[in-house]
């Protein structure tokens, strides 16, 4: 009788490499519109605020968490280049960035915060397969992080557009100015993926400002023994 370890089995390729499975992990505009995605009260303000905060360029994605008043609680921007968009991969990337910038709300019965995604890309504003994969990834990442799935917004050279709605505008739009990246790696599919991450919170520390205080000297008054007693009033910080 002999003892030993069995050789490791051949690891099958990931399901994301299957084109049919990849196409199943994307949402079309009709599916997105019927998913009950909450409408932004002021999408122009949200888009302008995220654009000013992160200054995105082409292929930059910005995921932001909004409170009940549509104020940005936390956000992160990163660059994602892919030859074959897959909602499963996008879900994992979004979830990783959400976990870095804000705690999950899985203990709540009903989500109170909403995640929105702004993606800058080339081309026309109409829906593409890449948009469908981002939509799928955003919806799934929100479920796994205890958030409501919010709007998906594209930023192209011509305009910004809330997909699934008719709202959009010409300012801001995608900038073509290049920005440095911090790391690059190859994925299993063989294409290069370059990533730059920027996390931002709106609750920046306040800066204390010194306020000049004028000291007043009171006139001396006499005590019971006849000696003068002076009182100085100072301001306490």
CSV table of C-alpha atoms in Angstrom, one decimal, residues 57 60 77-81 97 100 178-186 192-199:
chain,number,residue,atom,x,y,z
A,57,UNK,CA,-10.8,61.2,-18.9
A,60,UNK,CA,-12.5,56.4,-16.4
A,77,UNK,CA,-12.5,56.8,-9.7
A,78,UNK,CA,-10.5,54.3,-11.7
A,79,UNK,CA,-9.5,53.4,-15.2
A,80,UNK,CA,-10.7,50.2,-16.7
A,81,UNK,CA,-9.6,49.0,-20.2
A,97,UNK,CA,-13.8,50.1,-4.7
A,100,UNK,CA,-12.6,50.7,0.2
A,178,UNK,CA,-4.1,62.3,-20.6
A,179,UNK,CA,-3.4,61.6,-16.9
A,180,UNK,CA,-0.8,59.3,-15.4
A,181,UNK,CA,-1.7,55.9,-14.1
A,182,UNK,CA,-0.2,54.0,-11.2
A,183,UNK,CA,-0.3,50.3,-12.2
A,184,UNK,CA,-1.0,48.0,-15.1
A,185,UNK,CA,-1.5,44.3,-15.3
A,186,UNK,CA,-2.7,41.6,-17.7
A,192,UNK,CA,-3.9,44.9,-20.9
A,193,UNK,CA,-5.8,46.5,-18.1
A,194,UNK,CA,-4.6,49.8,-16.8
A,195,UNK,CA,-6.0,51.1,-13.6
A,196,UNK,CA,-5.8,54.4,-11.6
A,197,UNK,CA,-7.7,54.7,-8.4
A,198,UNK,CA,-8.8,57.9,-6.6
A,199,UNK,CA,-11.0,57.9,-3.6
